[in-house]
Amino acid sequence: MTNIPLSRQVAGISHVSLAAAIDQSVDCVKVVNLDGTVAYMNPNGLCAMEVDDPAQVLGKPWALFWPEDSRDRIEGGYAVAQAGGISRFRAFCPTAKGSPRWWDVSVSGLRDDSGKLSSYLAVSRDVTEAELARQVLETATRELHHRLKNTYTIISSLIRSFARGDTHNSAFAAHMAERLLAMGRAQALFTSQDVPCSLVDLIDALTAPFSTEFCPVETTEVADMPIARALADTIALVVGELAVNSSKHGAIAHGGRITLSSQLDGGDIILVWHEISKRAVQATTREGGQGLNLINRIVLLRDGAIDLDWQADGLTATLRFKDAAPPLLTDGRQARSQAFKACHSQGAKLRQTNTRKAVSLSRHRITSTVS
């Protein structure tokens, strides 16, 4: 069954009925002229934005009603709509009376019968409650990361103090303390669900606690790219589980070498864990063992796949995450570099902006703004 274009579906509905449907929408619905001025805002939108007189909005540039650091998103939305797409973003914008609000916004194009762009449709949904809950959770998560890192530091200090004066144990204590601190750095790598980090930074942080002269854990040919929090958590869990398995039965426990590499295959991200142990593989499964089953479940939840290729002296685990690469990364090396830089720049800006807004949200007042 094929989709019927919306224009044909509503062809038999009167203009009065369509106007009533828009007027009754709980969202803030706006029609914006091609020059960026507001031509229409529905009644519930005026109420949500605490606008007493429509004249405050109509005929005025929509972008100017937003805080300055969000206006580029409005202009970007127009560009996407002109190209036939739909732009979606979440941003902060207080009401006309200064009440703090967060909005999920979509911007699309309205076209006439000939297909020519005639205006823009902008829909804003109040998500303030959900956004504040997210910020509270993010702050709590950041605090937990901080406490966990402090715990690693305390344990490291205790190990060093107990070994003080014993040459043999001091060397061991220093070695273990560094491993614990490295684990703390890996745990604290992320502080926001929205801010990505470098795949190289992630892999380095995950492998540092396990790499020794007895069993070096090295990265080779890791394609650097921004990785979102959800995917990074999955990679961290899988790499961590492989490392734990190796520390019990493989190269980390018995000596050898481990290398990690990554590559792009279209829009897919591929990671390869290659392990060679000085002791021959004793078994590829273990009664009661849950580690490999856990890895499979974790990867499947991220629309991924894992292939375990056992050799006599080790393991090659290949992870593939389907369509996980940022879109621009598939267009060439220059686009990859630009996307990576832009992603990190946006991440730094998001950290600064969200922190500032969360602190001042309750007292922020802009009497002439509207989304």
PDB file of C-alpha atoms in Angstrom, residues 35-336:
ATOM      1  CA  ASP A  35      11.097  37.008   4.190  1.00  0.00           C
ATOM      2  CA  GLY A  36      11.057  35.461   7.685  1.00  0.00           C
ATOM      3  CA  THR A  37       8.157  37.475   9.119  1.00  0.00           C
ATOM      4  CA  VAL A  38       5.317  35.790  10.992  1.00  0.00           C
ATOM      5  CA  ALA A  39       2.079  35.692   8.979  1.00  0.00           C
ATOM      6  CA  TYR A  40       0.017  33.572  11.383  1.00  0.00           C
ATOM      7  CA  MET A  41       0.159  32.038  14.853  1.00  0.00           C
ATOM      8  CA  ASN A  42      -2.615  29.801  16.174  1.00  0.00           C
ATOM      9  CA  PRO A  43      -4.506  30.767  19.362  1.00  0.00           C
ATOM     10  CA  ASN A  44      -2.977  28.010  21.503  1.00  0.00           C
ATOM     11  CA  GLY A  45       0.427  29.154  20.309  1.00  0.00           C
ATOM     12  CA  LEU A  46      -0.291  32.712  21.395  1.00  0.00           C
ATOM     13  CA  CYS A  47      -1.413  31.352  24.776  1.00  0.00           C
ATOM     14  CA  ALA A  48       1.659  29.104  25.156  1.00  0.00           C
ATOM     15  CA  MET A  49       3.935  32.027  24.333  1.00  0.00           C
ATOM     16  CA  GLU A  50       1.971  34.365  26.649  1.00  0.00           C
ATOM     17  CA  VAL A  51       1.273  36.821  23.839  1.00  0.00           C
ATOM     18  CA  ASP A  52      -1.654  39.088  24.767  1.00  0.00           C
ATOM     19  CA  ASP A  53      -1.893  40.876  21.421  1.00  0.00           C
ATOM     20  CA  PRO A  54      -1.188  39.119  18.072  1.00  0.00           C
ATOM     21  CA  ALA A  55       0.212  42.432  16.825  1.00  0.00           C
ATOM     22  CA  GLN A  56       3.269  41.718  18.983  1.00  0.00           C
ATOM     23  CA  VAL A  57       4.087  38.855  16.631  1.00  0.00           C
ATOM     24  CA  LEU A  58       2.470  39.314  13.225  1.00  0.00           C
ATOM     25  CA  GLY A  59       4.669  40.958  10.616  1.00  0.00           C
ATOM     26  CA  LYS A  60       7.764  40.665  12.811  1.00  0.00           C
ATOM     27  CA  PRO A  61      10.823  38.529  11.960  1.00  0.00           C
ATOM     28  CA  TRP A  62      10.425  35.197  13.747  1.00  0.00           C
ATOM     29  CA  ALA A  63      14.174  34.748  14.247  1.00  0.00           C
ATOM     30  CA  LEU A  64      14.433  38.010  16.213  1.00  0.00           C
ATOM     31  CA  PHE A  65      12.110  36.640  18.880  1.00  0.00           C
ATOM     32  CA  TRP A  66      14.691  33.983  19.774  1.00  0.00           C
ATOM     33  CA  PRO A  67      17.833  34.419  21.882  1.00  0.00           C
ATOM     34  CA  GLU A  68      20.780  35.347  19.711  1.00  0.00           C
ATOM     35  CA  ASP A  69      22.556  32.011  20.124  1.00  0.00           C
ATOM     36  CA  SER A  70      19.548  30.153  18.640  1.00  0.00           C
ATOM     37  CA  ARG A  71      18.855  32.352  15.620  1.00  0.00           C
ATOM     38  CA  ASP A  72      21.256  30.467  13.363  1.00  0.00           C
ATOM     39  CA  ARG A  73      19.057  27.391  13.836  1.00  0.00           C
ATOM     40  CA  ILE A  74      16.047  29.322  12.548  1.00  0.00           C
ATOM     41  CA  GLU A  75      17.938  30.486   9.479  1.00  0.00           C
ATOM     42  CA  GLY A  76      19.255  26.971   8.991  1.00  0.00           C
ATOM     43  CA  GLY A  77      15.685  25.658   9.161  1.00  0.00           C
ATOM     44  CA  TYR A  78      14.665  27.948   6.316  1.00  0.00           C
ATOM     45  CA  ALA A  79      17.541  26.632   4.195  1.00  0.00           C
ATOM     46  CA  VAL A  80      16.529  23.023   4.835  1.00  0.00           C
ATOM     47  CA  ALA A  81      12.893  23.805   3.989  1.00  0.00           C
ATOM     48  CA  GLN A  82      13.923  25.514   0.749  1.00  0.00           C
ATOM     49  CA  ALA A  83      15.693  22.291  -0.240  1.00  0.00           C
ATOM     50  CA  GLY A  84      12.531  20.293   0.438  1.00  0.00           C
ATOM     51  CA  GLY A  85      13.524  18.923   3.836  1.00  0.00           C
ATOM     52  CA  ILE A  86      12.293  19.256   7.408  1.00  0.00           C
ATOM     53  CA  SER A  87      14.511  20.799  10.076  1.00  0.00           C
ATOM     54  CA  ARG A  88      14.106  19.725  13.702  1.00  0.00           C
ATOM     55  CA  PHE A  89      15.876  21.030  16.777  1.00  0.00           C
ATOM     56  CA  ARG A  90      15.427  21.725  20.493  1.00  0.00           C
ATOM     57  CA  ALA A  91      16.251  25.174  21.852  1.00  0.00           C
ATOM     58  CA  PHE A  92      15.567  27.586  24.695  1.00  0.00           C
ATOM     59  CA  CYS A  93      13.318  30.592  24.200  1.00  0.00           C
ATOM     60  CA  PRO A  94      11.395  32.445  26.937  1.00  0.00           C
ATOM     61  CA  THR A  95       7.822  33.605  26.421  1.00  0.00           C
ATOM     62  CA  ALA A  96       6.744  37.177  25.757  1.00  0.00           C
ATOM     63  CA  LYS A  97       6.413  37.630  29.506  1.00  0.00           C
ATOM     64  CA  GLY A  98       9.786  36.131  30.273  1.00  0.00           C
ATOM     65  CA  SER A  99       8.728  32.665  31.442  1.00  0.00           C
ATOM     66  CA  PRO A 100      11.529  30.206  30.674  1.00  0.00           C
ATOM     67  CA  ARG A 101      10.640  27.612  28.039  1.00  0.00           C
ATOM     68  CA  TRP A 102      12.317  24.884  25.994  1.00  0.00           C
ATOM     69  CA  TRP A 103      10.853  23.952  22.609  1.00  0.00           C
ATOM     70  CA  ASP A 104      11.035  21.099  20.119  1.00  0.00           C
ATOM     71  CA  VAL A 105      10.790  22.901  16.782  1.00  0.00           C
ATOM     72  CA  SER A 106      10.194  21.743  13.226  1.00  0.00           C
ATOM     73  CA  VAL A 107      10.453  23.930  10.135  1.00  0.00           C
ATOM     74  CA  SER A 108       9.176  22.810   6.732  1.00  0.00           C
ATOM     75  CA  GLY A 109       8.056  24.391   3.481  1.00  0.00           C
ATOM     76  CA  LEU A 110       4.536  25.164   2.298  1.00  0.00           C
ATOM     77  CA  ARG A 111       4.143  25.005  -1.477  1.00  0.00           C
ATOM     78  CA  ASP A 112       1.438  26.059  -3.906  1.00  0.00           C
ATOM     79  CA  ASP A 113      -0.230  23.841  -6.515  1.00  0.00           C
ATOM     80  CA  SER A 114       2.703  24.310  -8.890  1.00  0.00           C
ATOM     81  CA  GLY A 115       5.163  23.150  -6.247  1.00  0.00           C
ATOM     82  CA  LYS A 116       6.648  26.587  -5.691  1.00  0.00           C
ATOM     83  CA  LEU A 117       7.656  27.442  -2.124  1.00  0.00           C
ATOM     84  CA  SER A 118       5.169  29.995  -0.779  1.00  0.00           C
ATOM     85  CA  SER A 119       5.919  30.121   2.970  1.00  0.00           C
ATOM     86  CA  TYR A 120       7.254  28.129   5.904  1.00  0.00           C
ATOM     87  CA  LEU A 121       5.385  26.069   8.488  1.00  0.00           C
ATOM     88  CA  ALA A 122       6.980  26.251  11.942  1.00  0.00           C
ATOM     89  CA  VAL A 123       5.651  24.088  14.783  1.00  0.00           C
ATOM     90  CA  SER A 124       6.969  24.487  18.353  1.00  0.00           C
ATOM     91  CA  ARG A 125       6.093  22.095  21.163  1.00  0.00           C
ATOM     92  CA  ASP A 126       6.679  23.043  24.801  1.00  0.00           C
ATOM     93  CA  VAL A 127       9.076  20.429  26.245  1.00  0.00           C
ATOM     94  CA  THR A 128      10.253  22.467  29.235  1.00  0.00           C
ATOM     95  CA  GLU A 129       9.344  19.827  31.814  1.00  0.00           C
ATOM     96  CA  ALA A 130      11.116  17.063  29.894  1.00  0.00           C
ATOM     97  CA  GLU A 131      14.186  19.227  29.241  1.00  0.00           C
ATOM     98  CA  LEU A 132      14.533  20.251  32.887  1.00  0.00           C
ATOM     99  CA  ALA A 133      14.201  16.602  33.927  1.00  0.00           C
ATOM    100  CA  ARG A 134      16.934  15.725  31.441  1.00  0.00           C
ATOM    101  CA  GLN A 135      19.194  18.439  32.829  1.00  0.00           C
ATOM    102  CA  VAL A 136      18.632  17.214  36.377  1.00  0.00           C
ATOM    103  CA  LEU A 137      19.510  13.667  35.300  1.00  0.00           C
ATOM    104  CA  GLU A 138      22.578  14.919  33.428  1.00  0.00           C
ATOM    105  CA  THR A 139      23.745  16.856  36.473  1.00  0.00           C
ATOM    106  CA  ALA A 140      23.238  13.807  38.688  1.00  0.00           C
ATOM    107  CA  THR A 141      25.142  11.644  36.210  1.00  0.00           C
ATOM    108  CA  ARG A 142      28.004  14.128  36.118  1.00  0.00           C
ATOM    109  CA  GLU A 143      28.103  14.111  39.913  1.00  0.00           C
ATOM    110  CA  LEU A 144      28.158  10.294  39.992  1.00  0.00           C
ATOM    111  CA  HIS A 145      31.030  10.275  37.494  1.00  0.00           C
ATOM    112  CA  HIS A 146      32.879  12.752  39.683  1.00  0.00           C
ATOM    113  CA  ARG A 147      32.327  10.674  42.813  1.00  0.00           C
ATOM    114  CA  LEU A 148      33.397   7.491  41.037  1.00  0.00           C
ATOM    115  CA  LYS A 149      36.593   9.161  39.857  1.00  0.00           C
ATOM    116  CA  ASN A 150      37.229  10.328  43.414  1.00  0.00           C
ATOM    117  CA  THR A 151      36.685   6.777  44.651  1.00  0.00           C
ATOM    118  CA  TYR A 152      39.310   5.494  42.223  1.00  0.00           C
ATOM    119  CA  THR A 153      41.667   8.202  43.473  1.00  0.00           C
ATOM    120  CA  ILE A 154      41.091   7.259  47.131  1.00  0.00           C
ATOM    121  CA  ILE A 155      41.672   3.569  46.424  1.00  0.00           C
ATOM    122  CA  SER A 156      44.844   4.431  44.513  1.00  0.00           C
ATOM    123  CA  SER A 157      46.102   6.471  47.472  1.00  0.00           C
ATOM    124  CA  LEU A 158      45.340   3.640  49.900  1.00  0.00           C
ATOM    125  CA  ILE A 159      47.198   1.128  47.738  1.00  0.00           C
ATOM    126  CA  ARG A 160      50.226   3.410  47.553  1.00  0.00           C
ATOM    127  CA  SER A 161      50.220   4.056  51.313  1.00  0.00           C
ATOM    128  CA  PHE A 162      49.976   0.369  52.226  1.00  0.00           C
ATOM    129  CA  ALA A 163      52.887  -0.431  49.903  1.00  0.00           C
ATOM    130  CA  ARG A 164      55.120   2.420  51.064  1.00  0.00           C
ATOM    131  CA  GLY A 165      58.551   1.176  52.162  1.00  0.00           C
ATOM    132  CA  ASP A 166      58.295  -2.118  50.281  1.00  0.00           C
ATOM    133  CA  THR A 167      60.179  -1.867  46.969  1.00  0.00           C
ATOM    134  CA  HIS A 168      58.430  -4.810  45.336  1.00  0.00           C
ATOM    135  CA  ASN A 169      54.930  -3.847  46.468  1.00  0.00           C
ATOM    136  CA  SER A 170      55.523  -0.151  45.716  1.00  0.00           C
ATOM    137  CA  ALA A 171      56.090  -0.909  42.047  1.00  0.00           C
ATOM    138  CA  PHE A 172      52.944  -3.037  41.977  1.00  0.00           C
ATOM    139  CA  ALA A 173      50.960  -0.346  43.809  1.00  0.00           C
ATOM    140  CA  ALA A 174      52.084   2.355  41.382  1.00  0.00           C
ATOM    141  CA  HIS A 175      51.081   0.126  38.478  1.00  0.00           C
ATOM    142  CA  MET A 176      47.606  -0.579  39.927  1.00  0.00           C
ATOM    143  CA  ALA A 177      47.055   3.041  40.912  1.00  0.00           C
ATOM    144  CA  GLU A 178      47.662   4.170  37.359  1.00  0.00           C
ATOM    145  CA  ARG A 179      45.186   1.575  36.105  1.00  0.00           C
ATOM    146  CA  LEU A 180      42.523   2.780  38.522  1.00  0.00           C
ATOM    147  CA  LEU A 181      43.060   6.419  37.566  1.00  0.00           C
ATOM    148  CA  ALA A 182      42.818   5.471  33.885  1.00  0.00           C
ATOM    149  CA  MET A 183      39.500   3.762  34.586  1.00  0.00           C
ATOM    150  CA  GLY A 184      38.327   6.952  36.271  1.00  0.00           C
ATOM    151  CA  ARG A 185      39.261   8.993  33.212  1.00  0.00           C
ATOM    152  CA  ALA A 186      37.320   6.591  30.993  1.00  0.00           C
ATOM    153  CA  GLN A 187      34.227   6.795  33.218  1.00  0.00           C
ATOM    154  CA  ALA A 188      34.344  10.609  33.193  1.00  0.00           C
ATOM    155  CA  LEU A 189      34.765  10.852  29.439  1.00  0.00           C
ATOM    156  CA  PHE A 190      31.133  11.862  28.943  1.00  0.00           C
ATOM    157  CA  THR A 191      29.096  14.420  30.839  1.00  0.00           C
ATOM    158  CA  SER A 192      26.187  15.029  28.439  1.00  0.00           C
ATOM    159  CA  GLN A 193      23.853  12.830  26.438  1.00  0.00           C
ATOM    160  CA  ASP A 194      24.014  15.321  23.556  1.00  0.00           C
ATOM    161  CA  VAL A 195      27.732  15.972  23.277  1.00  0.00           C
ATOM    162  CA  PRO A 196      29.754  13.499  21.240  1.00  0.00           C
ATOM    163  CA  CYS A 197      33.430  12.764  21.629  1.00  0.00           C
ATOM    164  CA  SER A 198      36.212  11.389  19.492  1.00  0.00           C
ATOM    165  CA  LEU A 199      36.303   7.649  18.776  1.00  0.00           C
ATOM    166  CA  VAL A 200      40.093   7.787  19.187  1.00  0.00           C
ATOM    167  CA  ASP A 201      39.739   9.383  22.640  1.00  0.00           C
ATOM    168  CA  LEU A 202      37.163   6.769  23.614  1.00  0.00           C
ATOM    169  CA  ILE A 203      39.256   3.769  22.525  1.00  0.00           C
ATOM    170  CA  ASP A 204      42.403   5.181  24.154  1.00  0.00           C
ATOM    171  CA  ALA A 205      40.567   5.749  27.450  1.00  0.00           C
ATOM    172  CA  LEU A 206      39.046   2.252  27.406  1.00  0.00           C
ATOM    173  CA  THR A 207      42.271   0.398  26.622  1.00  0.00           C
ATOM    174  CA  ALA A 208      44.715   2.355  28.818  1.00  0.00           C
ATOM    175  CA  PRO A 209      43.809   0.539  32.077  1.00  0.00           C
ATOM    176  CA  PHE A 210      44.624  -2.878  30.541  1.00  0.00           C
ATOM    177  CA  SER A 211      47.749  -2.197  28.487  1.00  0.00           C
ATOM    178  CA  THR A 212      51.022  -3.526  29.964  1.00  0.00           C
ATOM    179  CA  GLU A 213      54.418  -4.661  28.699  1.00  0.00           C
ATOM    180  CA  PHE A 214      53.223  -8.210  29.350  1.00  0.00           C
ATOM    181  CA  CYS A 215      50.271  -7.623  27.008  1.00  0.00           C
ATOM    182  CA  PRO A 216      50.247  -4.342  25.051  1.00  0.00           C
ATOM    183  CA  VAL A 217      46.789  -3.122  24.044  1.00  0.00           C
ATOM    184  CA  GLU A 218      47.237  -0.820  21.062  1.00  0.00           C
ATOM    185  CA  THR A 219      45.089   1.016  18.549  1.00  0.00           C
ATOM    186  CA  THR A 220      45.918   0.832  14.849  1.00  0.00           C
ATOM    187  CA  GLU A 221      44.197   2.659  12.029  1.00  0.00           C
ATOM    188  CA  VAL A 222      41.326   3.983  14.131  1.00  0.00           C
ATOM    189  CA  ALA A 223      39.183   6.261  11.961  1.00  0.00           C
ATOM    190  CA  ASP A 224      38.589   9.385  14.044  1.00  0.00           C
ATOM    191  CA  MET A 225      34.988  10.561  14.144  1.00  0.00           C
ATOM    192  CA  PRO A 226      32.473  12.007  16.605  1.00  0.00           C
ATOM    193  CA  ILE A 227      30.611   9.314  18.542  1.00  0.00           C
ATOM    194  CA  ALA A 228      27.285   9.977  20.258  1.00  0.00           C
ATOM    195  CA  ARG A 229      26.797   8.974  23.882  1.00  0.00           C
ATOM    196  CA  ALA A 230      24.495   5.985  23.233  1.00  0.00           C
ATOM    197  CA  LEU A 231      26.879   4.360  20.749  1.00  0.00           C
ATOM    198  CA  ALA A 232      29.908   5.177  22.899  1.00  0.00           C
ATOM    199  CA  ASP A 233      28.300   3.488  25.901  1.00  0.00           C
ATOM    200  CA  THR A 234      27.735   0.373  23.788  1.00  0.00           C
ATOM    201  CA  ILE A 235      31.341   0.358  22.549  1.00  0.00           C
ATOM    202  CA  ALA A 236      32.600   0.869  26.106  1.00  0.00           C
ATOM    203  CA  LEU A 237      30.556  -2.061  27.413  1.00  0.00           C
ATOM    204  CA  VAL A 238      31.674  -4.400  24.619  1.00  0.00           C
ATOM    205  CA  VAL A 239      35.368  -3.453  24.784  1.00  0.00           C
ATOM    206  CA  GLY A 240      35.233  -3.679  28.569  1.00  0.00           C
ATOM    207  CA  GLU A 241      33.681  -7.150  28.442  1.00  0.00           C
ATOM    208  CA  LEU A 242      36.278  -8.354  25.913  1.00  0.00           C
ATOM    209  CA  ALA A 243      39.039  -6.971  28.128  1.00  0.00           C
ATOM    210  CA  VAL A 244      37.619  -8.671  31.233  1.00  0.00           C
ATOM    211  CA  ASN A 245      37.334 -11.963  29.339  1.00  0.00           C
ATOM    212  CA  SER A 246      40.957 -11.577  28.210  1.00  0.00           C
ATOM    213  CA  SER A 247      42.098 -10.785  31.756  1.00  0.00           C
ATOM    214  CA  LYS A 248      40.614 -14.112  32.901  1.00  0.00           C
ATOM    215  CA  HIS A 249      41.377 -16.453  30.009  1.00  0.00           C
ATOM    216  CA  GLY A 250      43.310 -14.659  27.269  1.00  0.00           C
ATOM    217  CA  ALA A 251      46.267 -12.451  26.418  1.00  0.00           C
ATOM    218  CA  ILE A 252      45.948 -10.019  29.314  1.00  0.00           C
ATOM    219  CA  ALA A 253      46.127 -12.932  31.759  1.00  0.00           C
ATOM    220  CA  HIS A 254      48.758 -15.057  30.007  1.00  0.00           C
ATOM    221  CA  GLY A 255      50.684 -12.589  27.870  1.00  0.00           C
ATOM    222  CA  GLY A 256      50.328 -11.626  24.252  1.00  0.00           C
ATOM    223  CA  ARG A 257      49.098  -8.687  22.256  1.00  0.00           C
ATOM    224  CA  ILE A 258      45.792  -6.937  21.492  1.00  0.00           C
ATOM    225  CA  THR A 259      45.086  -4.424  18.748  1.00  0.00           C
ATOM    226  CA  LEU A 260      41.950  -2.407  18.023  1.00  0.00           C
ATOM    227  CA  SER A 261      41.133  -0.828  14.680  1.00  0.00           C
ATOM    228  CA  SER A 262      38.124   0.801  13.070  1.00  0.00           C
ATOM    229  CA  GLN A 263      36.916   1.771   9.629  1.00  0.00           C
ATOM    230  CA  LEU A 264      33.912   3.154   7.789  1.00  0.00           C
ATOM    231  CA  ASP A 265      31.933   1.023   5.355  1.00  0.00           C
ATOM    232  CA  GLY A 266      29.400   3.353   3.790  1.00  0.00           C
ATOM    233  CA  GLY A 267      27.419   4.565   6.786  1.00  0.00           C
ATOM    234  CA  ASP A 268      28.434   1.626   8.983  1.00  0.00           C
ATOM    235  CA  ILE A 269      31.103   1.797  11.691  1.00  0.00           C
ATOM    236  CA  ILE A 270      33.271  -1.330  11.988  1.00  0.00           C
ATOM    237  CA  LEU A 271      35.518  -2.048  14.987  1.00  0.00           C
ATOM    238  CA  VAL A 272      37.916  -4.976  15.153  1.00  0.00           C
ATOM    239  CA  TRP A 273      39.389  -6.457  18.357  1.00  0.00           C
ATOM    240  CA  HIS A 274      42.328  -8.735  17.434  1.00  0.00           C
ATOM    241  CA  GLU A 275      43.841 -10.729  20.294  1.00  0.00           C
ATOM    242  CA  ILE A 276      46.830 -13.087  20.228  1.00  0.00           C
ATOM    243  CA  SER A 277      47.615 -14.993  23.424  1.00  0.00           C
ATOM    244  CA  LYS A 278      50.786 -16.860  24.412  1.00  0.00           C
ATOM    245  CA  ARG A 279      48.556 -19.599  25.733  1.00  0.00           C
ATOM    246  CA  ALA A 280      46.417 -21.597  23.328  1.00  0.00           C
ATOM    247  CA  VAL A 281      42.668 -21.048  23.510  1.00  0.00           C
ATOM    248  CA  GLN A 282      41.239 -23.602  25.931  1.00  0.00           C
ATOM    249  CA  ALA A 283      37.558 -23.148  25.101  1.00  0.00           C
ATOM    250  CA  THR A 284      35.293 -20.813  23.119  1.00  0.00           C
ATOM    251  CA  THR A 285      32.334 -21.312  25.455  1.00  0.00           C
ATOM    252  CA  ARG A 286      32.084 -21.889  29.181  1.00  0.00           C
ATOM    253  CA  GLU A 287      29.245 -23.391  31.183  1.00  0.00           C
ATOM    254  CA  GLY A 288      27.590 -20.626  33.136  1.00  0.00           C
ATOM    255  CA  GLY A 289      29.543 -17.936  31.310  1.00  0.00           C
ATOM    256  CA  GLN A 290      27.469 -14.846  30.539  1.00  0.00           C
ATOM    257  CA  GLY A 291      30.056 -12.460  29.083  1.00  0.00           C
ATOM    258  CA  LEU A 292      29.729 -13.264  25.375  1.00  0.00           C
ATOM    259  CA  ASN A 293      25.930 -13.537  25.648  1.00  0.00           C
ATOM    260  CA  LEU A 294      25.908 -10.095  27.242  1.00  0.00           C
ATOM    261  CA  ILE A 295      28.000  -8.694  24.391  1.00  0.00           C
ATOM    262  CA  ASN A 296      25.574 -10.108  21.814  1.00  0.00           C
ATOM    263  CA  ARG A 297      22.572  -8.590  23.575  1.00  0.00           C
ATOM    264  CA  ILE A 298      24.253  -5.203  23.939  1.00  0.00           C
ATOM    265  CA  VAL A 299      25.229  -5.038  20.264  1.00  0.00           C
ATOM    266  CA  LEU A 300      21.808  -6.176  19.009  1.00  0.00           C
ATOM    267  CA  LEU A 301      20.114  -3.416  21.015  1.00  0.00           C
ATOM    268  CA  ARG A 302      22.164  -0.860  19.025  1.00  0.00           C
ATOM    269  CA  ASP A 303      21.149  -2.405  15.673  1.00  0.00           C
ATOM    270  CA  GLY A 304      24.604  -3.926  15.405  1.00  0.00           C
ATOM    271  CA  ALA A 305      26.203  -7.301  14.809  1.00  0.00           C
ATOM    272  CA  ILE A 306      29.292  -9.054  16.155  1.00  0.00           C
ATOM    273  CA  ASP A 307      31.311 -11.840  14.576  1.00  0.00           C
ATOM    274  CA  LEU A 308      33.624 -13.898  16.801  1.00  0.00           C
ATOM    275  CA  ASP A 309      36.384 -15.654  14.884  1.00  0.00           C
ATOM    276  CA  TRP A 310      38.304 -17.966  17.235  1.00  0.00           C
ATOM    277  CA  GLN A 311      41.824 -19.026  16.341  1.00  0.00           C
ATOM    278  CA  ALA A 312      44.109 -21.493  18.093  1.00  0.00           C
ATOM    279  CA  ASP A 313      45.951 -18.639  19.835  1.00  0.00           C
ATOM    280  CA  GLY A 314      43.328 -15.934  20.161  1.00  0.00           C
ATOM    281  CA  LEU A 315      40.230 -14.150  18.979  1.00  0.00           C
ATOM    282  CA  THR A 316      39.195 -11.655  16.316  1.00  0.00           C
ATOM    283  CA  ALA A 317      35.927  -9.909  17.216  1.00  0.00           C
ATOM    284  CA  THR A 318      34.394  -7.736  14.496  1.00  0.00           C
ATOM    285  CA  LEU A 319      31.640  -5.301  15.488  1.00  0.00           C
ATOM    286  CA  ARG A 320      29.466  -3.576  12.899  1.00  0.00           C
ATOM    287  CA  PHE A 321      27.079  -0.773  13.817  1.00  0.00           C
ATOM    288  CA  LYS A 322      24.673  -0.132  10.960  1.00  0.00           C
ATOM    289  CA  ASP A 323      24.232   3.469   9.740  1.00  0.00           C
ATOM    290  CA  ALA A 324      25.969   4.735  12.894  1.00  0.00           C
ATOM    291  CA  ALA A 325      28.402   7.134  11.189  1.00  0.00           C
ATOM    292  CA  PRO A 326      27.407  10.826  11.059  1.00  0.00           C
ATOM    293  CA  PRO A 327      26.064  11.480   7.508  1.00  0.00           C
ATOM    294  CA  LEU A 328      28.843  13.834   6.461  1.00  0.00           C
ATOM    295  CA  LEU A 329      31.496  11.238   7.254  1.00  0.00           C
ATOM    296  CA  THR A 330      30.516   9.186   4.203  1.00  0.00           C
ATOM    297  CA  ASP A 331      31.292  12.031   1.768  1.00  0.00           C
ATOM    298  CA  GLY A 332      35.068  12.022   1.934  1.00  0.00           C
ATOM    299  CA  ARG A 333      38.040  12.945   4.079  1.00  0.00           C
ATOM    300  CA  GLN A 334      37.490  16.712   3.937  1.00  0.00           C
ATOM    301  CA  ALA A 335      33.847  16.380   4.963  1.00  0.00           C
ATOM    302  CA  ARG A 336      34.898  14.024   7.755  1.00  0.00           C
TER     303      ARG A 336
END
